[in-house]
Coordinates of N, CA and C in Angstrom, one line a residue:
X238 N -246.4 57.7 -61.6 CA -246.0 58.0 -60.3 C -244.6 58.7 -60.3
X239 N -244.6 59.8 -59.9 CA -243.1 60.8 -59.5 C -242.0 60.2 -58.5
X240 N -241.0 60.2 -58.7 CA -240.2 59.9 -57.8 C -240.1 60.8 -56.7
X241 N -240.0 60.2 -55.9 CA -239.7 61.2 -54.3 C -238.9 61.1 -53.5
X242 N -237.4 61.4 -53.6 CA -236.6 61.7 -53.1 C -236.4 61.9 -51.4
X243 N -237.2 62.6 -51.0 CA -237.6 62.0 -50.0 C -237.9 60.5 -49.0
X244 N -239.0 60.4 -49.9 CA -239.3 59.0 -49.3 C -238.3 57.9 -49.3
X245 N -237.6 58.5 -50.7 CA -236.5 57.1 -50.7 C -235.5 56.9 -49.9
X246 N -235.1 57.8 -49.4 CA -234.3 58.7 -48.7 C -234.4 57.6 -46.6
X247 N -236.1 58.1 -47.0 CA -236.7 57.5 -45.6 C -236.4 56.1 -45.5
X248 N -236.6 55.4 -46.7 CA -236.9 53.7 -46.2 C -235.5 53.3 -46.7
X249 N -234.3 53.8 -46.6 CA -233.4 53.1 -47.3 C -232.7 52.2 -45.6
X250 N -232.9 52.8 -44.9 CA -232.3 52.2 -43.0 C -233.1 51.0 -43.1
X251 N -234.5 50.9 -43.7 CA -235.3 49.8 -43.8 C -235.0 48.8 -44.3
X252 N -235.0 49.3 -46.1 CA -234.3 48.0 -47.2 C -232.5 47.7 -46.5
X253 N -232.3 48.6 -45.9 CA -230.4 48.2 -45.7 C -230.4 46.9 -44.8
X254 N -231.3 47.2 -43.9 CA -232.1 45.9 -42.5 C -232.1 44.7 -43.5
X255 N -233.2 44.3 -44.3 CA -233.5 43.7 -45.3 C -232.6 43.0 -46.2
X256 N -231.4 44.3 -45.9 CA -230.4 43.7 -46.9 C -228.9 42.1 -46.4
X257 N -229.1 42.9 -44.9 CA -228.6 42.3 -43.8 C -228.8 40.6 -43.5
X258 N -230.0 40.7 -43.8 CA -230.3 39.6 -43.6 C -230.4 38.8 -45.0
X259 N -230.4 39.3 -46.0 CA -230.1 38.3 -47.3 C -229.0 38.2 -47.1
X260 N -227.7 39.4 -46.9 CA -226.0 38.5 -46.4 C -226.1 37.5 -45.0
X261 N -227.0 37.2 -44.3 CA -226.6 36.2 -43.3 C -227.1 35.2 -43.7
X262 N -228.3 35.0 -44.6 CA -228.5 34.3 -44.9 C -227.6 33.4 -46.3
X263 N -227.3 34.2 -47.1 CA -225.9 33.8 -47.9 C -224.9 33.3 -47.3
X264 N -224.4 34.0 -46.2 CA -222.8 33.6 -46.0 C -223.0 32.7 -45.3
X265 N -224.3 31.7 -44.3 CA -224.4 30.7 -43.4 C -224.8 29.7 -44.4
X266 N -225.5 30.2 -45.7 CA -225.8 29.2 -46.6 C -224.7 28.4 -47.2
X267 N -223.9 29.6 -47.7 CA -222.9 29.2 -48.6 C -221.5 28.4 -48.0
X268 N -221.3 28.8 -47.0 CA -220.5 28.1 -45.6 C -220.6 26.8 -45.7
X269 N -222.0 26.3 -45.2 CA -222.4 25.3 -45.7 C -222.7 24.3 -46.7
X270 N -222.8 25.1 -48.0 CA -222.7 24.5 -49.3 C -221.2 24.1 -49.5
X271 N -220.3 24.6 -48.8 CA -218.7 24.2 -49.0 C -218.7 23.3 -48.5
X272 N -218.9 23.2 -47.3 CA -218.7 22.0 -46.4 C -219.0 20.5 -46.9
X273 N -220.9 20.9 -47.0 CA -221.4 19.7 -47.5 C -221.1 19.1 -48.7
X274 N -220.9 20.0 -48.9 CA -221.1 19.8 -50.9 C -219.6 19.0 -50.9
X275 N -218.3 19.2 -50.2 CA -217.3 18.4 -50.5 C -217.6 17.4 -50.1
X276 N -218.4 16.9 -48.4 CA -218.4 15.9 -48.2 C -219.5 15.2 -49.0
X277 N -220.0 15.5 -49.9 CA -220.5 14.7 -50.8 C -220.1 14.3 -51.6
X278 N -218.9 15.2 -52.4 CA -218.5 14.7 -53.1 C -217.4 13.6 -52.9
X279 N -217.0 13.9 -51.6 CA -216.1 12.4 -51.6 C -216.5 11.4 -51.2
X280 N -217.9 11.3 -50.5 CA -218.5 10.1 -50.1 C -219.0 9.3 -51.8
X281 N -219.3 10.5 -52.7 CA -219.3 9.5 -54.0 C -218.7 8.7 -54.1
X282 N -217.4 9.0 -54.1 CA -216.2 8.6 -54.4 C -215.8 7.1 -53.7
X283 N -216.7 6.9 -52.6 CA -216.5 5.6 -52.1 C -216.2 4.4 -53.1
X284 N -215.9 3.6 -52.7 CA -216.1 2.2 -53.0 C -217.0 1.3 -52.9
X285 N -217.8 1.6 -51.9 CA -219.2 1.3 -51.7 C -220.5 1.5 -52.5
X286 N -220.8 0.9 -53.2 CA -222.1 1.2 -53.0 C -223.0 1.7 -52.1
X287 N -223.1 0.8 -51.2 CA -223.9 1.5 -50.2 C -224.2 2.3 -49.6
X288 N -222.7 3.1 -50.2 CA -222.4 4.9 -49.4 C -222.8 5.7 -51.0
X289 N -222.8 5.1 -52.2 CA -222.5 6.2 -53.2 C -224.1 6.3 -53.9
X290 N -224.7 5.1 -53.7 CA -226.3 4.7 -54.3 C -227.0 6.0 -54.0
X291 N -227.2 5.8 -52.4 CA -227.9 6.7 -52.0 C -227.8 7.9 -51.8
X292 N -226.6 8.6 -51.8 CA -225.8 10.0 -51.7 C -225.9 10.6 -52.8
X293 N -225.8 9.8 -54.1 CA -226.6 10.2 -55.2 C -228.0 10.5 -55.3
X294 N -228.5 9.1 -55.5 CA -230.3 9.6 -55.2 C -230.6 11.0 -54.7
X295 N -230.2 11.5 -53.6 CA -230.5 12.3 -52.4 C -230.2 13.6 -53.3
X296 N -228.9 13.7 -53.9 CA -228.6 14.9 -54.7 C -229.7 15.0 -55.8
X297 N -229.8 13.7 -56.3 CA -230.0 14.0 -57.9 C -231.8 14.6 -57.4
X298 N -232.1 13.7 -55.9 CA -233.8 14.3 -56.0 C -233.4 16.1 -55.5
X299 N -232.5 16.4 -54.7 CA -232.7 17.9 -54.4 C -232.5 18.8 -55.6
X300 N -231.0 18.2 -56.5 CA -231.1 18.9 -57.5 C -231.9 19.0 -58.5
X301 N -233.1 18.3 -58.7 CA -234.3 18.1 -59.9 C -235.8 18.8 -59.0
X302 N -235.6 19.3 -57.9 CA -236.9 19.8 -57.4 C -236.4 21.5 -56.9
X303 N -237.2 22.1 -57.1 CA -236.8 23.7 -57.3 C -236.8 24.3 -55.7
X304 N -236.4 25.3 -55.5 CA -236.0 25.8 -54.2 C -237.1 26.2 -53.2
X305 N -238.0 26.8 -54.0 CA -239.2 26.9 -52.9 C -239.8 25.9 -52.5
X306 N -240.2 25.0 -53.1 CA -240.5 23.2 -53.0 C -239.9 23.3 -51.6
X307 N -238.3 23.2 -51.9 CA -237.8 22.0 -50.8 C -237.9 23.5 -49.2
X308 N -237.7 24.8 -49.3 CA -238.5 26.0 -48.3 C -239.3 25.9 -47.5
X309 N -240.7 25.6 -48.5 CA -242.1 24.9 -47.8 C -241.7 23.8 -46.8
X310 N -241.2 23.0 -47.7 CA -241.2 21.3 -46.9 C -240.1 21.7 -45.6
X311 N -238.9 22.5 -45.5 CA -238.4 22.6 -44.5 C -238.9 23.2 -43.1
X312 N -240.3 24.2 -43.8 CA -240.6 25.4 -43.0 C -241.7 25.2 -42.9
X313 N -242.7 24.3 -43.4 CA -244.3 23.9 -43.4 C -244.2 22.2 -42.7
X314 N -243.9 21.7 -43.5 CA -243.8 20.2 -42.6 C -242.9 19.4 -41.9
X315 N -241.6 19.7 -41.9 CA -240.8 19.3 -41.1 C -241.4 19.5 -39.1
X316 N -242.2 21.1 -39.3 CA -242.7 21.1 -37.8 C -244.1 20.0 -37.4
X317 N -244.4 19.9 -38.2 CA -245.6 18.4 -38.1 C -245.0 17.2 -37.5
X318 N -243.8 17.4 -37.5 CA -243.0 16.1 -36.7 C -242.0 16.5 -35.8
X319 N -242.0 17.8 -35.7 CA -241.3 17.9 -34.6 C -240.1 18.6 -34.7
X320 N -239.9 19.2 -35.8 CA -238.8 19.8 -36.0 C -238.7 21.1 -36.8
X321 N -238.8 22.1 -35.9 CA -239.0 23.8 -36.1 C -237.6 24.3 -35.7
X322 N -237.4 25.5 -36.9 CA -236.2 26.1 -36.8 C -236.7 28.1 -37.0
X323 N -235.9 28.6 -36.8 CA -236.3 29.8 -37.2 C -236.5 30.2 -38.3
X324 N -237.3 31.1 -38.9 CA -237.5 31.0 -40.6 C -236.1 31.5 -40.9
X325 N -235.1 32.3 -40.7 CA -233.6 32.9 -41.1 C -233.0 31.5 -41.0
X326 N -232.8 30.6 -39.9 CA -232.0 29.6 -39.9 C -232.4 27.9 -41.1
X327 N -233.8 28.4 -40.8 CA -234.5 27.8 -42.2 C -233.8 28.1 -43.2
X328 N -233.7 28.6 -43.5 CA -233.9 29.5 -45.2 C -232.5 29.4 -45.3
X329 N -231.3 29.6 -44.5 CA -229.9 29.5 -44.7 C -229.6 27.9 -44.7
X330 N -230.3 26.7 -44.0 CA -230.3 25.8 -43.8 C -230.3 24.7 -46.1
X331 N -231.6 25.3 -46.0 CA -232.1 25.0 -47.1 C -231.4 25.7 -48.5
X332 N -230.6 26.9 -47.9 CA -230.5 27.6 -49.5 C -228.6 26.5 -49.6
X333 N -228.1 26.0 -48.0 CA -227.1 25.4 -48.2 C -227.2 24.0 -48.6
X334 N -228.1 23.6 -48.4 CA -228.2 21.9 -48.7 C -228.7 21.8 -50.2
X335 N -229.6 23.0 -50.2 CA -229.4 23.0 -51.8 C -228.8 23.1 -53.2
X336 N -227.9 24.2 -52.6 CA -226.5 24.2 -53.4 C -225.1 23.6 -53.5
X337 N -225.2 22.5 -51.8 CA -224.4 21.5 -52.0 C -224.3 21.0 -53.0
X338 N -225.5 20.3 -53.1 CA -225.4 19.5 -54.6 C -224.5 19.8 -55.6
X339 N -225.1 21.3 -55.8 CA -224.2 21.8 -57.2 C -222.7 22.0 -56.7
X340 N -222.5 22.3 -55.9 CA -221.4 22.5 -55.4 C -220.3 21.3 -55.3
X341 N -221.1 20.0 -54.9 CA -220.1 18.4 -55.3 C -219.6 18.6 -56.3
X342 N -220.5 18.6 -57.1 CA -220.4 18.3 -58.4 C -218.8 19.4 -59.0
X343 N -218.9 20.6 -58.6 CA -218.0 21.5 -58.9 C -216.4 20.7 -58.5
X344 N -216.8 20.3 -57.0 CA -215.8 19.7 -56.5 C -214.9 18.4 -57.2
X345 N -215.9 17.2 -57.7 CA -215.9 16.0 -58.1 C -215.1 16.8 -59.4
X346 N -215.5 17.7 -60.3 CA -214.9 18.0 -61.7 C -213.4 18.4 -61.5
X347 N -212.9 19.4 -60.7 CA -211.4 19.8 -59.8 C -210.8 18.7 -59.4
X348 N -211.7 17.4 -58.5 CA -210.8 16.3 -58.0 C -210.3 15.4 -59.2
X349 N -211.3 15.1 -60.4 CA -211.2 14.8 -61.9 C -210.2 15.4 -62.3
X350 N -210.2 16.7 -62.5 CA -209.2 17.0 -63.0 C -207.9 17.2 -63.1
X351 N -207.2 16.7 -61.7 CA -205.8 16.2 -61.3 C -205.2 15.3 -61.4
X352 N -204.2 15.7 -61.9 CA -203.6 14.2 -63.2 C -203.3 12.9 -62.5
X353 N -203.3 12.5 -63.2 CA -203.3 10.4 -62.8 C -201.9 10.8 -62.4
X354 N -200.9 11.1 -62.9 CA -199.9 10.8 -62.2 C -199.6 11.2 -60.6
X355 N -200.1 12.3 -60.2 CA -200.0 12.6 -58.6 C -201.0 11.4 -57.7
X356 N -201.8 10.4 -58.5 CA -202.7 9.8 -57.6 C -201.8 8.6 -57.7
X357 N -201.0 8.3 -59.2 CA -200.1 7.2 -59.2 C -198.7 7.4 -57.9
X358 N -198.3 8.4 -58.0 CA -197.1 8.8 -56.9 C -197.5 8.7 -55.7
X359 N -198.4 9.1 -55.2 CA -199.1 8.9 -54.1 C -199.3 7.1 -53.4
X360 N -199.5 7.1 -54.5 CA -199.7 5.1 -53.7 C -197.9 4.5 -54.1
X361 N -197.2 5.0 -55.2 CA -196.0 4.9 -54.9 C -195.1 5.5 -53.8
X362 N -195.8 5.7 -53.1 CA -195.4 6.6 -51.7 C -195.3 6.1 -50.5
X363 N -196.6 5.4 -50.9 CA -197.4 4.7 -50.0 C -197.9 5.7 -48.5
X364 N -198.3 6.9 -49.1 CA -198.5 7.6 -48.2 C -199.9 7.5 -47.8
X365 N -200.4 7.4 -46.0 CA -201.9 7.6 -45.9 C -202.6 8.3 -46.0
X366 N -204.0 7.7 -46.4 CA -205.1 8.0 -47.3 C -205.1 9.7 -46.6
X367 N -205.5 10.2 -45.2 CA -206.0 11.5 -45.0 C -204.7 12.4 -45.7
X368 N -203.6 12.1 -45.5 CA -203.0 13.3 -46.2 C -202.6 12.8 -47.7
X369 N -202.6 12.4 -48.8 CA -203.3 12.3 -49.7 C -204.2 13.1 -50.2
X370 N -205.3 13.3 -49.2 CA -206.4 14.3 -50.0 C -206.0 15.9 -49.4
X371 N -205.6 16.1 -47.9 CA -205.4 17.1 -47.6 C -203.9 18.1 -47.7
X372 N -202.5 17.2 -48.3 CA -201.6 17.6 -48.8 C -201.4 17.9 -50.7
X373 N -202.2 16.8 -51.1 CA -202.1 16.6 -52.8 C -203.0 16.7 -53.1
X374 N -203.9 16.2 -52.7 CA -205.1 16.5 -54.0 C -206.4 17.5 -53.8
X375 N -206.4 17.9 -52.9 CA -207.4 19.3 -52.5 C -206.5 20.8 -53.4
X376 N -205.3 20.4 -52.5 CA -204.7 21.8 -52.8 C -204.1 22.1 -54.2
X377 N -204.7 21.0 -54.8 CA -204.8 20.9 -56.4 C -205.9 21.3 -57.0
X378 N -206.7 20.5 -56.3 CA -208.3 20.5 -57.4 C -209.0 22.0 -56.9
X379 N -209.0 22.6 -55.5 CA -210.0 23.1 -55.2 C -209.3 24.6 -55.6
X380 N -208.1 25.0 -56.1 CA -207.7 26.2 -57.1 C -208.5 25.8 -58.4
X381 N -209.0 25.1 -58.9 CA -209.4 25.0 -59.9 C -210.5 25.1 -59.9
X382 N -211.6 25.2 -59.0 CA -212.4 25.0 -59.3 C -213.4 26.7 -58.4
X383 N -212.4 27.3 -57.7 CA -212.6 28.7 -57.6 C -213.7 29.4 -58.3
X384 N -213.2 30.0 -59.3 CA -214.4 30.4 -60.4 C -215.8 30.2 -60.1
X385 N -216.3 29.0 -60.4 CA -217.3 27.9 -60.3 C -218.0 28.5 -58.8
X386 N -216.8 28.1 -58.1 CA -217.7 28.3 -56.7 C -218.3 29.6 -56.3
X387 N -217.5 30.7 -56.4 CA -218.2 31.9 -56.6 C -219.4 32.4 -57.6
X388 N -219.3 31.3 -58.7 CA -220.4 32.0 -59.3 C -221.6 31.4 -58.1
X389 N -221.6 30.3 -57.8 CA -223.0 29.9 -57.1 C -223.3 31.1 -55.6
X390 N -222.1 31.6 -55.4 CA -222.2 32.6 -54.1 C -222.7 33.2 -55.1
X391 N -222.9 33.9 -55.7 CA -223.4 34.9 -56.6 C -225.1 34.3 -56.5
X392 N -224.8 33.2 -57.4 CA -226.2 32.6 -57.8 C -227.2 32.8 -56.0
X393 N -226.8 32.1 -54.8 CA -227.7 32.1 -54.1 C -228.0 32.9 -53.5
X394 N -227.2 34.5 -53.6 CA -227.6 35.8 -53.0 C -228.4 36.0 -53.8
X395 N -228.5 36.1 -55.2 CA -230.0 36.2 -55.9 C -231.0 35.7 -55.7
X396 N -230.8 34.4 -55.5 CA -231.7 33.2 -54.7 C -232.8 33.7 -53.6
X397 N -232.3 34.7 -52.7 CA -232.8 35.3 -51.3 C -234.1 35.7 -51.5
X398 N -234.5 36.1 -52.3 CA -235.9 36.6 -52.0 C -237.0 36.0 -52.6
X399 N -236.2 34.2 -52.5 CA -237.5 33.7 -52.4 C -237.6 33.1 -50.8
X400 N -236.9 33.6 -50.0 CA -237.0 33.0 -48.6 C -238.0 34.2 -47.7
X401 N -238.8 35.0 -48.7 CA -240.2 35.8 -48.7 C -241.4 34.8 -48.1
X402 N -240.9 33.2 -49.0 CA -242.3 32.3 -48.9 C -241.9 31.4 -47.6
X403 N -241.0 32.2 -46.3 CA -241.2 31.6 -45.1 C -241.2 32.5 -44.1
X404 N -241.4 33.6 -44.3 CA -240.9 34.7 -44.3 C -240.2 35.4 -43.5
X405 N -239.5 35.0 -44.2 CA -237.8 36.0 -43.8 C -238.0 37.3 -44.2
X406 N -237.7 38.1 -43.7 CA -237.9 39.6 -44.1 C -236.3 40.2 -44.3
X407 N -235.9 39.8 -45.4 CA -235.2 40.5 -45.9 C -235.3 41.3 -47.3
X408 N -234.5 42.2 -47.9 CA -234.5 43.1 -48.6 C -236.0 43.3 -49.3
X409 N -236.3 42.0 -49.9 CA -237.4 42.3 -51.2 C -238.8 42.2 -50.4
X410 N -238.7 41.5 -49.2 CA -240.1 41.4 -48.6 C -240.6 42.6 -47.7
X411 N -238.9 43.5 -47.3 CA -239.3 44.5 -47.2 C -240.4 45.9 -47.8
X412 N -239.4 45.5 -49.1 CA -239.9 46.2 -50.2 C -241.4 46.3 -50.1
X413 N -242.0 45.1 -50.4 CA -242.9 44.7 -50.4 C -244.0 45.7 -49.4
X414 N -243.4 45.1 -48.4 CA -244.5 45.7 -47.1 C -244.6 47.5 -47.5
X415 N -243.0 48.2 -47.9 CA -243.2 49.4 -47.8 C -244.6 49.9 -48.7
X416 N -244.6 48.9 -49.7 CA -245.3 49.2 -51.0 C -247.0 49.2 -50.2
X417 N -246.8 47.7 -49.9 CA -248.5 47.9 -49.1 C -249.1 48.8 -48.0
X418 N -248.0 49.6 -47.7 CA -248.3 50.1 -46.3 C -248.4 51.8 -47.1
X419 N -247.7 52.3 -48.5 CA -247.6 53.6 -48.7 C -248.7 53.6 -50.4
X420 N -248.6 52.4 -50.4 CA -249.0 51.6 -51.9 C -247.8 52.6 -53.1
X421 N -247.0 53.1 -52.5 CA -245.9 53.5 -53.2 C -245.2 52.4 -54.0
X422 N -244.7 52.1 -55.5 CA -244.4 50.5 -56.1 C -242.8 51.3 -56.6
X423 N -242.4 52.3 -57.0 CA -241.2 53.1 -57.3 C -240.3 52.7 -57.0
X424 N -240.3 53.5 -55.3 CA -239.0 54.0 -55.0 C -238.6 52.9 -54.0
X425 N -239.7 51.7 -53.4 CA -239.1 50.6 -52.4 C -238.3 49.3 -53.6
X426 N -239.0 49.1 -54.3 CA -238.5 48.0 -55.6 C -237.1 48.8 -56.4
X427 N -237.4 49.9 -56.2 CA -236.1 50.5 -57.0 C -234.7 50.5 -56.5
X428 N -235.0 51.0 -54.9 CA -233.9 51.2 -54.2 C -233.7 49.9 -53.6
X429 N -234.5 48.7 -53.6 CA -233.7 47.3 -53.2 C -233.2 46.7 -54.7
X430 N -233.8 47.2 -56.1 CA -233.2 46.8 -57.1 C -231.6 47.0 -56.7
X431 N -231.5 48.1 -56.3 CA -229.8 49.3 -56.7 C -229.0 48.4 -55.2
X432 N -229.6 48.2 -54.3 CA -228.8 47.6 -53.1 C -228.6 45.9 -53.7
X433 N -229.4 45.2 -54.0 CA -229.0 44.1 -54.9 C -227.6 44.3 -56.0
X434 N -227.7 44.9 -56.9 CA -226.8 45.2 -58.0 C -225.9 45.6 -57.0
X435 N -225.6 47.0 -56.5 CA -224.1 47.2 -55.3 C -223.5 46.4 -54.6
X436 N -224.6 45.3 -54.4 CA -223.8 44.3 -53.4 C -223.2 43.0 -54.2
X437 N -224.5 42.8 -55.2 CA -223.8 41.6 -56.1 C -222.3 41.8 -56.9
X438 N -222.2 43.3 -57.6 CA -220.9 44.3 -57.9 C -219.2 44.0 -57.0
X439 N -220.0 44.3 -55.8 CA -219.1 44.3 -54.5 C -218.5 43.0 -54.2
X440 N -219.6 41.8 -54.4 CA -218.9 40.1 -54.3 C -218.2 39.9 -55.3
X441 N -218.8 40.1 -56.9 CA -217.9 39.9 -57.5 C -217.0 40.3 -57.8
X442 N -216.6 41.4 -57.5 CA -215.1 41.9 -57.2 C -214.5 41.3 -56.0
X443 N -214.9 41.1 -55.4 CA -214.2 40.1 -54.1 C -213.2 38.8 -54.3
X444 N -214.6 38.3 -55.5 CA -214.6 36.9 -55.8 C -213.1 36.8 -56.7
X445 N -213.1 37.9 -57.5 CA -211.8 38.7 -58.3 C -210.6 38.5 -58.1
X446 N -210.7 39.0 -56.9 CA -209.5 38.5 -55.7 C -209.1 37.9 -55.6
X447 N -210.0 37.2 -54.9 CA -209.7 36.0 -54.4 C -209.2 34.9 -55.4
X448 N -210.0 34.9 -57.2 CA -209.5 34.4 -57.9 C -208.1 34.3 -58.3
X449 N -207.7 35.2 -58.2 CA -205.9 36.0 -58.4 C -205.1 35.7 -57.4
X450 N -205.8 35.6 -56.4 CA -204.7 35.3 -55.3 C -204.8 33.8 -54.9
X451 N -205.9 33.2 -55.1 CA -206.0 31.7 -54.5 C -205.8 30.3 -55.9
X452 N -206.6 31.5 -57.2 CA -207.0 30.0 -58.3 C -205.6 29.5 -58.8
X453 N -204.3 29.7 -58.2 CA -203.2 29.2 -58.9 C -203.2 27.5 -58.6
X454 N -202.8 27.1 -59.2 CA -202.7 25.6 -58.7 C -201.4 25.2 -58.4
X455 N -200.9 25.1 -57.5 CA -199.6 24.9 -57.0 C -198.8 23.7 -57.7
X456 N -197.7 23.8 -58.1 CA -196.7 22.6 -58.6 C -196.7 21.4 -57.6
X457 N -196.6 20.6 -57.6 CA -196.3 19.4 -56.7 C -194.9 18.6 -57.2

């Protein structure tokens, strides 16, 4: 099959739509993978059992069962009981609760890795518990653990086109339809190949940045 310059030309306002919507669905994902994913990792950290038993379990089953799995279940059965979301709000929902997980865990290794002495001075201080984590030991751990976190922004913008199997129409499911509708397989798979790579390019130079300017870890 010939390339056609043309056509490609035509469906790129299409795949760009397509494209739109795998960034909303990333950046509402990953928003939320920050959020959650800390507060899981500090509820680990309880003293409780009763808060750490189960907060585990919950990760260790999301993180051992694959992403479409938990898609389906959010976007096929959850409405059998009563609870329907939009397939975009789906799909950002699910791509953040499932990268919380990994995301704790990033967290828990940065809070690990701030030395025993600032947690010993701290109770030599006798300073309380909220600022403790929000004066000393965040603005320690979470420079460190930068890197990490953007690779998973990376990882779940790749992630997007399996949110096809609820269907979200963004970039690749686009593709798709152009293909069925022209049966052209070229120039729609090719030019969302090249908008994938440009954008993924574009974050991680971002992420670059942001490394340089934020991953320092401040002296205390």
């Amino acid at each position: 099959m010939n390339w056609d310059w043309d056509y490609a030309w035509d469906i790129v306002p299409d795949l760009w739509d397509g494209m739109l919507v795998a960034l909303q669905a990333t950046l509402y994902g990953y928003v939320l993978a920050l959020v959650l994913g800390l507060g899981l990792a500090l509820l680990r950290r309880s003293p409780t059992r009763w808060v750490t038993v189960p907060v585990t379990l919950v990760s260790e089953l999301i993180r051992c069962t694959p992403l479409l799995v938990q898609l389906f279940v959010m976007f096929y059965l959850l409405p059998s009981i009563g609870i329907s979301w939009e397939p975009l709000t789906v799909g950002a929902l699910t791509l953040g609760i499932h990268y919380a997980t990994y995301v704790s865990e990033v967290y828990r290794s940065g809070i690990d890795g701030v030395p025993v002495g600032q947690w010993e001075a701290a109770t030599a201080l006798n300073l309380p518990r909220r600022r403790v984590w929000t004066s000393l030991i965040l603005p320690q751990a979470v420079p460190r653990v930068i890197p990490a976190l953007g690779n998973y922004l990376l990882a779940m913008f790749k992630d997007t086109p399996q949110l096809i199997a609820i269907t979200v129409v963004e970039v690749f499911s686009t593709a798709r339809e152009l293909n069925s509708e022209t049966f052209r397989t070229l120039e729609p798979f090719t030019v969302a190949g090249v908008f994938y790579l440009v954008v993924a390019l574009v974050m991680s130079g971002l992420l670059r940045l942001v490394e340089r300017r934020f991953g320092r870890v401040r002296s205390m």
